[in-house]
PDB file of C-alpha atoms and ligand atoms in Angstrom:
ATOM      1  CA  UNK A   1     -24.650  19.360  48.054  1.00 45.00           C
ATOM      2  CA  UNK A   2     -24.793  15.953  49.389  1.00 49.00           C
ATOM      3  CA  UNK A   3     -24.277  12.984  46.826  1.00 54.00           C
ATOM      4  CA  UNK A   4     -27.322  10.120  46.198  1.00 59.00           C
ATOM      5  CA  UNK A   5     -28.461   9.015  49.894  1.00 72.00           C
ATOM      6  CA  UNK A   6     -29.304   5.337  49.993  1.00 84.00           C
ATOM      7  CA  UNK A   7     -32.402   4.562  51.676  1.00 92.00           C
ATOM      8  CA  UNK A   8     -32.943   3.615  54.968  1.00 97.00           C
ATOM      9  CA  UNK A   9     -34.357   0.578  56.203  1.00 98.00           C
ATOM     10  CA  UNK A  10     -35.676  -2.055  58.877  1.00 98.00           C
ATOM     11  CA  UNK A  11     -34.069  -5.219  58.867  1.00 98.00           C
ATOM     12  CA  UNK A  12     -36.644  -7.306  61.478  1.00 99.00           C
ATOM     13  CA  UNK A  13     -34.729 -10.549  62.030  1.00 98.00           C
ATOM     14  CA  UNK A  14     -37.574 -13.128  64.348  1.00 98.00           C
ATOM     15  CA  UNK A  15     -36.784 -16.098  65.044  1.00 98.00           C
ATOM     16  CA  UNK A  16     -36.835 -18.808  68.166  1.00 98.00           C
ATOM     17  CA  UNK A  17     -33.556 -18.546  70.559  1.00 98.00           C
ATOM     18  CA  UNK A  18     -30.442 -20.020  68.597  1.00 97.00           C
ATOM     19  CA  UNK A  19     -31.684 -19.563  65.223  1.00 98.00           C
ATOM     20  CA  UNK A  20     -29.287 -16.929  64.321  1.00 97.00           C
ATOM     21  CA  UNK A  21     -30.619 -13.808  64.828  1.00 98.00           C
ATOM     22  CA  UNK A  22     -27.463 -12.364  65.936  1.00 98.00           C
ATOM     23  CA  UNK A  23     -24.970 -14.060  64.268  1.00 97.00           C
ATOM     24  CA  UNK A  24     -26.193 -13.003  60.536  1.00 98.00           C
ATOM     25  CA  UNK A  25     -27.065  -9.826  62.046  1.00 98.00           C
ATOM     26  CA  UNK A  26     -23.333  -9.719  63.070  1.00 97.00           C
ATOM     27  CA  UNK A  27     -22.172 -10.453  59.289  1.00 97.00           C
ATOM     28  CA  UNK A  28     -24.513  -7.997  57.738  1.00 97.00           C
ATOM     29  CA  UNK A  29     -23.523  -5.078  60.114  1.00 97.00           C
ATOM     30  CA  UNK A  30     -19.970  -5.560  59.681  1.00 96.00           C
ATOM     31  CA  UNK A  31     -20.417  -6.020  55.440  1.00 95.00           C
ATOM     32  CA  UNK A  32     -22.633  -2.943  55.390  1.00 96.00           C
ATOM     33  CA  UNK A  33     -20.820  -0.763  57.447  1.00 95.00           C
ATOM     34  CA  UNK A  34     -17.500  -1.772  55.493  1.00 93.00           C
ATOM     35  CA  UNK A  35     -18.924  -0.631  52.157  1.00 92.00           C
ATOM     36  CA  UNK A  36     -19.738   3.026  53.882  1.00 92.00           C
ATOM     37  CA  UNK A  37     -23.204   2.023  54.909  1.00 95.00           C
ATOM     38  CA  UNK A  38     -24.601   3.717  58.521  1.00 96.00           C
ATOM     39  CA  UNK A  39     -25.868   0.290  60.249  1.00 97.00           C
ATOM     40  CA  UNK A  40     -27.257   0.084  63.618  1.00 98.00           C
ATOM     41  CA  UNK A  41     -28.320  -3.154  65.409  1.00 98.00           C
ATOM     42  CA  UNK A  42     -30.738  -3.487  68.160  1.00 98.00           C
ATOM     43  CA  UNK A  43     -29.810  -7.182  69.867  1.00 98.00           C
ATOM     44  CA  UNK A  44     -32.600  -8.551  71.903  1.00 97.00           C
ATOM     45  CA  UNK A  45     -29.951  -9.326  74.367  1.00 96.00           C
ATOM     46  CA  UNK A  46     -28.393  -5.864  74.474  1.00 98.00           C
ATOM     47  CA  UNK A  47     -31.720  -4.451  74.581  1.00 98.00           C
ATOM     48  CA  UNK A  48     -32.449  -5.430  77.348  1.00 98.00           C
ATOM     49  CA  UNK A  49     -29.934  -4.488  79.383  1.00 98.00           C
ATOM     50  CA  UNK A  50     -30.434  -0.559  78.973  1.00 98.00           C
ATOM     51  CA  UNK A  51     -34.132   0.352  76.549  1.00 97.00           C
ATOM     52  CA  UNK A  52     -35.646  -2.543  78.194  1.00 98.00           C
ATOM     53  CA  UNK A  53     -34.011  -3.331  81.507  1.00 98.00           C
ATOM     54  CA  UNK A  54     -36.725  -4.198  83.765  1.00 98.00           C
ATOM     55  CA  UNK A  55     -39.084  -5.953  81.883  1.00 98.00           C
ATOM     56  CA  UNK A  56     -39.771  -9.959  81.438  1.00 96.00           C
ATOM     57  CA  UNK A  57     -40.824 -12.288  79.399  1.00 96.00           C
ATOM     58  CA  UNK A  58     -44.890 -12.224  79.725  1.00 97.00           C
ATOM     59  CA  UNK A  59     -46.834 -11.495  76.587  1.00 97.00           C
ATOM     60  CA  UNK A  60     -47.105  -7.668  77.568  1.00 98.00           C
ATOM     61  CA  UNK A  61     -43.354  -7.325  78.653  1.00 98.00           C
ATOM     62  CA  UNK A  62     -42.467  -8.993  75.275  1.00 97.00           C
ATOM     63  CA  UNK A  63     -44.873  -6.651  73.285  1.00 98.00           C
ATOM     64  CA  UNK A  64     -43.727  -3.198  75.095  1.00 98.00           C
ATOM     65  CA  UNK A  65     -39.875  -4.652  74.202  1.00 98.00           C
ATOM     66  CA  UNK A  66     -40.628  -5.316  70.516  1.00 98.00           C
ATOM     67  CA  UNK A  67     -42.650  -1.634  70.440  1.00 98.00           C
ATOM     68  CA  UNK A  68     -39.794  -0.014  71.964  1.00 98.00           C
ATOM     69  CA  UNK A  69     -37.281  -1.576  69.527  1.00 98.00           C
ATOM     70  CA  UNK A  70     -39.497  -0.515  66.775  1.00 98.00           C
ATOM     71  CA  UNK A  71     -40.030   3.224  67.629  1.00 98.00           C
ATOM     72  CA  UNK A  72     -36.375   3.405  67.444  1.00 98.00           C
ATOM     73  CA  UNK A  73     -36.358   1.616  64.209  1.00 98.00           C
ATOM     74  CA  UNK A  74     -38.703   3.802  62.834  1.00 98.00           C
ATOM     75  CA  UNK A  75     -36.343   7.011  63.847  1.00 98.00           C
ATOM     76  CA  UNK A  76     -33.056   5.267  62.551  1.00 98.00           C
ATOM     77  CA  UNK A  77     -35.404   4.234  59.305  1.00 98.00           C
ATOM     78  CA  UNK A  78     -36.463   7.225  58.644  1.00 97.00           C
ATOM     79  CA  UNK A  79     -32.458   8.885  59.043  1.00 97.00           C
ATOM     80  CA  UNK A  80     -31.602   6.710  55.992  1.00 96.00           C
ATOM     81  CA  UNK A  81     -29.901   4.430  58.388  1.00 98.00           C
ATOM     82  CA  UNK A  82     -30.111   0.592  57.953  1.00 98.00           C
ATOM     83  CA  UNK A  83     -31.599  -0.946  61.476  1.00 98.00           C
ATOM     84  CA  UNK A  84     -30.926  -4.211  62.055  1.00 98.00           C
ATOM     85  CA  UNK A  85     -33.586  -5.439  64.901  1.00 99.00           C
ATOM     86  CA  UNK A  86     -32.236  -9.249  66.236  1.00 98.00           C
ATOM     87  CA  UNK A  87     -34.904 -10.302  68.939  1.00 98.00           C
ATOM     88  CA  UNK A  88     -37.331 -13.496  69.509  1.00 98.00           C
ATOM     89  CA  UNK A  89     -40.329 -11.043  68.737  1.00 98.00           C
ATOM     90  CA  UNK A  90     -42.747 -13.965  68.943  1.00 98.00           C
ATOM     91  CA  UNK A  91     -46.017 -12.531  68.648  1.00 98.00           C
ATOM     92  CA  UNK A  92     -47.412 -11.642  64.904  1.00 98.00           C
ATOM     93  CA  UNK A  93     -49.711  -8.510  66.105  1.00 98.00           C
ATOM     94  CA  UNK A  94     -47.022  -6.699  67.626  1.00 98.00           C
ATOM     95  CA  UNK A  95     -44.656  -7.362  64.957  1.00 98.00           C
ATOM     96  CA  UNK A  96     -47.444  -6.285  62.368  1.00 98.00           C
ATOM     97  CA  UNK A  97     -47.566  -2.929  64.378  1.00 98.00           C
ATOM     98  CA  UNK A  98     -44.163  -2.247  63.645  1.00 98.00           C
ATOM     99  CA  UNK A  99     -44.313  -3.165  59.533  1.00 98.00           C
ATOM    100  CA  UNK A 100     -47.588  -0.769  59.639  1.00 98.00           C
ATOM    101  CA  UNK A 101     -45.869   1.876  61.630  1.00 98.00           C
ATOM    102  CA  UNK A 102     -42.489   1.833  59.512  1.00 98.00           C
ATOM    103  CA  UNK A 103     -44.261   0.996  55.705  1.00 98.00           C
ATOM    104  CA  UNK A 104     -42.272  -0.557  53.002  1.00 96.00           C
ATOM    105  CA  UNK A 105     -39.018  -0.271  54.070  1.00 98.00           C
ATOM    106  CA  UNK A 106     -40.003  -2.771  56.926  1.00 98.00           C
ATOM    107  CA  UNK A 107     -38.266  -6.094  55.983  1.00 98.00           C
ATOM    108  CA  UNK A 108     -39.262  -9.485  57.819  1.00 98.00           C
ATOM    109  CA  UNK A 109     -36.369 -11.564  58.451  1.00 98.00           C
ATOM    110  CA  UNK A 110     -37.908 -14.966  59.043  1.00 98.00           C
ATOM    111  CA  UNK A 111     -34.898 -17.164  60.712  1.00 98.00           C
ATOM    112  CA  UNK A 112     -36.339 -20.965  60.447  1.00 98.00           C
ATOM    113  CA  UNK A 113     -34.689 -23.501  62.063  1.00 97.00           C
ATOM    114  CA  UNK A 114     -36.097 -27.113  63.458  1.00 96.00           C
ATOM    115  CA  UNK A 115     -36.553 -26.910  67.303  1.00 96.00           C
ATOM    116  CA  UNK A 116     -34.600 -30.348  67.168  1.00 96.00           C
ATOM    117  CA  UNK A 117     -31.465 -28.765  65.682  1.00 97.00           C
ATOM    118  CA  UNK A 118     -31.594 -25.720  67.944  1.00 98.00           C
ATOM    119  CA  UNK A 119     -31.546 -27.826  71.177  1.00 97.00           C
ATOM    120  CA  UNK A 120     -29.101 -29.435  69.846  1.00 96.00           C
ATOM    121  CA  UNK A 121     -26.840 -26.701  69.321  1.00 95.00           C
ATOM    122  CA  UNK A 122     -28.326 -24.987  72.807  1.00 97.00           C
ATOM    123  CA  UNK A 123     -25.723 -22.108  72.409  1.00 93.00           C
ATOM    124  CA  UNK A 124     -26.572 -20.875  75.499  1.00 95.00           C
ATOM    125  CA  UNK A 125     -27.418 -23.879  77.233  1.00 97.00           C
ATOM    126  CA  UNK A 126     -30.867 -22.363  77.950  1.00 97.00           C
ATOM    127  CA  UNK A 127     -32.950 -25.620  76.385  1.00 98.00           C
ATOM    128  CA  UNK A 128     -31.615 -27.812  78.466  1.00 97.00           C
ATOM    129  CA  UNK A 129     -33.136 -26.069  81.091  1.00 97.00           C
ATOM    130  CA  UNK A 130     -36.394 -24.796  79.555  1.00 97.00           C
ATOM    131  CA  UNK A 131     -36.630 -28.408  78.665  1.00 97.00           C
ATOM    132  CA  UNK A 132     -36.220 -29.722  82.028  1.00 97.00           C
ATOM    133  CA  UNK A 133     -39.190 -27.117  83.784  1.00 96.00           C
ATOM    134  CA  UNK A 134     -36.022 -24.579  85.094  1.00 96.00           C
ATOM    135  CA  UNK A 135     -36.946 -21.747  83.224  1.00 95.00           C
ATOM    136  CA  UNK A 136     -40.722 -21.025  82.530  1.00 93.00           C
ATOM    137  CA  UNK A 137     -42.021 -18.932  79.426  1.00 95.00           C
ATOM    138  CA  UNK A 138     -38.979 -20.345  77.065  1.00 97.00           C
ATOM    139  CA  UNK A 139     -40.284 -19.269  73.281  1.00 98.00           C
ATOM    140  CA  UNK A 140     -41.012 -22.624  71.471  1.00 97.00           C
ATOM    141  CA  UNK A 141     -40.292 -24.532  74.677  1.00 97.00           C
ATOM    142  CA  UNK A 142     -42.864 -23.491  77.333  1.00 96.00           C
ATOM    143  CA  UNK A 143     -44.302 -20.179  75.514  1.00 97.00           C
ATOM    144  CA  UNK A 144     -45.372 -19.571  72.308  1.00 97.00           C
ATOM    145  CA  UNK A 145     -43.769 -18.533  68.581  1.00 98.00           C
ATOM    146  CA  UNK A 146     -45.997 -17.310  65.831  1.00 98.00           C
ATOM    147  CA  UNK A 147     -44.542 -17.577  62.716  1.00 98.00           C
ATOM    148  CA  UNK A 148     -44.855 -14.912  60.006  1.00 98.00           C
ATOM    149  CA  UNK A 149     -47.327 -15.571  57.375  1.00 96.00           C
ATOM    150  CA  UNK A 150     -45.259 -13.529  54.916  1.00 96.00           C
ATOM    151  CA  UNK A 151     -41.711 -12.890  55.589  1.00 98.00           C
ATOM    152  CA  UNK A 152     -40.190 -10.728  52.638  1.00 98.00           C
ATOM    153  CA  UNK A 153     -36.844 -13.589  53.352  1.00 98.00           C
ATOM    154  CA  UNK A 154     -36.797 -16.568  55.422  1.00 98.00           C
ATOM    155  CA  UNK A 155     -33.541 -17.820  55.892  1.00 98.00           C
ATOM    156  CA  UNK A 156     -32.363 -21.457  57.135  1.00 97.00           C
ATOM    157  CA  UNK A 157     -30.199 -21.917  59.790  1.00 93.00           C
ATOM    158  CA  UNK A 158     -30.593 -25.678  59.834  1.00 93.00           C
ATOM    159  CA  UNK A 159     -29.233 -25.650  56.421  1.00 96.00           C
ATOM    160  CA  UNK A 160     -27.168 -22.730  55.503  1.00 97.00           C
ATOM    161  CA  UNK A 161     -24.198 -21.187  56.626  1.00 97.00           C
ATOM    162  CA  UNK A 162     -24.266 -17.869  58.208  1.00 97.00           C
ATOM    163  CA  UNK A 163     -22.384 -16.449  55.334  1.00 96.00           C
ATOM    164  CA  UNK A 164     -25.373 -17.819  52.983  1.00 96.00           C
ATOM    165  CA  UNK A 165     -27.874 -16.470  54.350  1.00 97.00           C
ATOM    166  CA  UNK A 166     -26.352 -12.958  54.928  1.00 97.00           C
ATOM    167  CA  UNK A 167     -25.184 -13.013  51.163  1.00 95.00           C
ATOM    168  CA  UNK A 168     -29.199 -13.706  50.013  1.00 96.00           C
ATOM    169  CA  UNK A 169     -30.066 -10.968  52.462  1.00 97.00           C
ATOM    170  CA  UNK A 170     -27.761  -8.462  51.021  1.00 96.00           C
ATOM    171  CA  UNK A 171     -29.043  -9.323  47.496  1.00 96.00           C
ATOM    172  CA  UNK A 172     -32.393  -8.709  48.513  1.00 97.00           C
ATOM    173  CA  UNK A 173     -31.074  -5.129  49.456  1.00 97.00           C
ATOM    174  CA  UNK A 174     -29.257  -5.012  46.603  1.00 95.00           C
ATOM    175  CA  UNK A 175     -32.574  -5.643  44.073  1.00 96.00           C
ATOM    176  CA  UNK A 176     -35.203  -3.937  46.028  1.00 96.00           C
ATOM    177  CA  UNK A 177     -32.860  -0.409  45.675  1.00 95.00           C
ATOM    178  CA  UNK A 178     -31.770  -0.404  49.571  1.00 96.00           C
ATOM    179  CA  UNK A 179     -28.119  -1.021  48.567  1.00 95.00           C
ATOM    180  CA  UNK A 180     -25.684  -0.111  45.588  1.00 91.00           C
ATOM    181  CA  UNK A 181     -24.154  -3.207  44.199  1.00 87.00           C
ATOM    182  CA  UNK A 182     -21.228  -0.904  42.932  1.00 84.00           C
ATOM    183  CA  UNK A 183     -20.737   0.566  46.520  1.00 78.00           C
ATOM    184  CA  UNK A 184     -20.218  -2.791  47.841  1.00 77.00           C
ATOM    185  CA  UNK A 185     -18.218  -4.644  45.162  1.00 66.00           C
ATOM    186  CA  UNK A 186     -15.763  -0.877  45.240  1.00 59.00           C
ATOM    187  CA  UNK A 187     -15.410  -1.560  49.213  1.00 59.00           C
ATOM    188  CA  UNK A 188     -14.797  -5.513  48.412  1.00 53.00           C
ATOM    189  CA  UNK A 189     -11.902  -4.822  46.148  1.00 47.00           C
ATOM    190  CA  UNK A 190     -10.366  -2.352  48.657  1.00 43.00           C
ATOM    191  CA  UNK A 191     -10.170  -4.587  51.391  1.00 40.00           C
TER     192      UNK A 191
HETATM  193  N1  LIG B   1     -26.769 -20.749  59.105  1.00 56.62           N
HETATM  194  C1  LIG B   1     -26.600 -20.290  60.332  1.00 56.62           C
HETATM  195  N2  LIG B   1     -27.021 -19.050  60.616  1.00 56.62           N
HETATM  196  C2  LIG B   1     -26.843 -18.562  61.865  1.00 56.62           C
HETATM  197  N3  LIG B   1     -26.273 -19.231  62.879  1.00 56.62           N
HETATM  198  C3  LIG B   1     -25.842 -20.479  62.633  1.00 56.62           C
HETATM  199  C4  LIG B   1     -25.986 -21.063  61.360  1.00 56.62           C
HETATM  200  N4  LIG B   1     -25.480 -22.301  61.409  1.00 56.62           N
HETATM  201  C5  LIG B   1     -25.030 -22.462  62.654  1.00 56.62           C
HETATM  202  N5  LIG B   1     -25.215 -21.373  63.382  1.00 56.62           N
HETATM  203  C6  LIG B   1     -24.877 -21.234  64.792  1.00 56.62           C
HETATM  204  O1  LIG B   1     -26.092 -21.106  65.512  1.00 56.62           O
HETATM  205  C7  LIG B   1     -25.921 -20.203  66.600  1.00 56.62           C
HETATM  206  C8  LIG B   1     -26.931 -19.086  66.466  1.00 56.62           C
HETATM  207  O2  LIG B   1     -26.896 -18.321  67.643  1.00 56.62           O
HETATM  208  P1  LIG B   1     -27.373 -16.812  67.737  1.00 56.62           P
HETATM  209  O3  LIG B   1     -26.890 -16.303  69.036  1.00 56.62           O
HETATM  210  O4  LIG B   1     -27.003 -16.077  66.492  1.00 56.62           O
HETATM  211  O5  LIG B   1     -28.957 -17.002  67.770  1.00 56.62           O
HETATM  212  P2  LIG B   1     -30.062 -15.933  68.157  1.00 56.62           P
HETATM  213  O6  LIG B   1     -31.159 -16.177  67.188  1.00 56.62           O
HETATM  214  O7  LIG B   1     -29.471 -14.576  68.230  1.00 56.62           O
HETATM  215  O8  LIG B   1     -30.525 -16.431  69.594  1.00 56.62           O
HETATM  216  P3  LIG B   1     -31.093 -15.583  70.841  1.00 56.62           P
HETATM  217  O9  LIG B   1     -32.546 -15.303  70.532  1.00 56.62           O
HETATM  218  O10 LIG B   1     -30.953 -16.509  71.998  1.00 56.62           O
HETATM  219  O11 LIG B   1     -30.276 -14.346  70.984  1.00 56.62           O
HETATM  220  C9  LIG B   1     -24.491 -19.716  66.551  1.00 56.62           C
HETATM  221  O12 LIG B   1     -23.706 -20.486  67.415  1.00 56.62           O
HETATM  222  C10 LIG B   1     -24.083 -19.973  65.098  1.00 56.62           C
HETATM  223  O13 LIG B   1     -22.715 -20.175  64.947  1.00 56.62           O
HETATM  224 MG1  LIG B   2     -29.269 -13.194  69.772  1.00 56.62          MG
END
């Protein structure tokens, strides 16, 4: 007999480059998996170096990326594992595909930050050039974002630490039955 099996899920974290994707992502994995939870992230950036190596950044290279990333949701969903997608995924319809395909346990991640703040920060240093015509297609630069019309959390990276908005996600697991408060509070107290 196996005890009480939580629920898996699909954390889809979208946002423009910089806006944290993978830093919360980062927090939540390590939190989760430290209280006994099975976590797997699927980084935009790591993706594409192995599921997706080959493809760019046109609309339909972008789509078949964000479908790939979301069949293998959808199997680590359906495992009662918590997937943890961290990519651009700028375009609403394809993201839409993925909430229909995976059903309620399909949970937008809207990361909002002004475009003013993230060039500023330009982690990467990639704004600088998508600014200055060296890299074409740049999301929210030279290519388009569509924002989500209903995220189930929007977080702010212009205003909150990473810590912040990793806490309010994990309380949205916690009331919507995807994680045991208990189970994490035990694994807080043993560390
Ligand atoms: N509240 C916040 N949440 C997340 N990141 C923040 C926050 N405040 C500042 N930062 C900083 O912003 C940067 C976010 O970069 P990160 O690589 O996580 O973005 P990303 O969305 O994964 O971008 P990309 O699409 O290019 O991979 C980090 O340097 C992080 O320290
Ligand atoms: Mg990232």
């Amino acid at each position: 007999m196996r005890d009480f099996v939580h629920p898996g899920a699909t954390l889809w974290f979208t946002g423009l480059s910089g806006s944290g994707k993978t830093t919360v992502s980062n927090i939540l994995e390590e939190t989760l998996k430290r209280s006994g939870y099975k976590v797997e992230v699927l980084d935009g950036d790591v993706v594409r170096t192995n599921l997706s190596k080959g493809l760019g950044f046109s609309k339909e290279d972008r789509d078949i990326n964000i479908k790939r990333i979301g069949f293998v949701c959808n199997l680590l969903t359906r495992n009662d594992v918590i997937a943890i997608a961290a990519a651009i995924s700028p375009y609403r319809e394809v993201r839409d595909s993925v909430r229909e395909m995976i059903g309620d346990s399909f949970i937008e991640i809207f990361c909002e930050c002004p475009l003013e703040v993230l060039v500023e920060r330009d982690v990467k240093g990639l704004y600088k050039k998508a600014l200055a015509g060296e890299i074409k297609n740049f999301t929210g630069v030279s290519d388009p974002y569509e924002e989500p019309v209903n995220p189930e959390i929007t977080v702010f990276s212009g205003k909150e630490t990473p810590e912040e908005s990793a806490e309010r996600i994990i309380q949205y697991l916690i009331e919507n039955g995807y994680v045991d408060d208990d189970m994490l509070h035990r694994s807080y107290k043993v560390a």
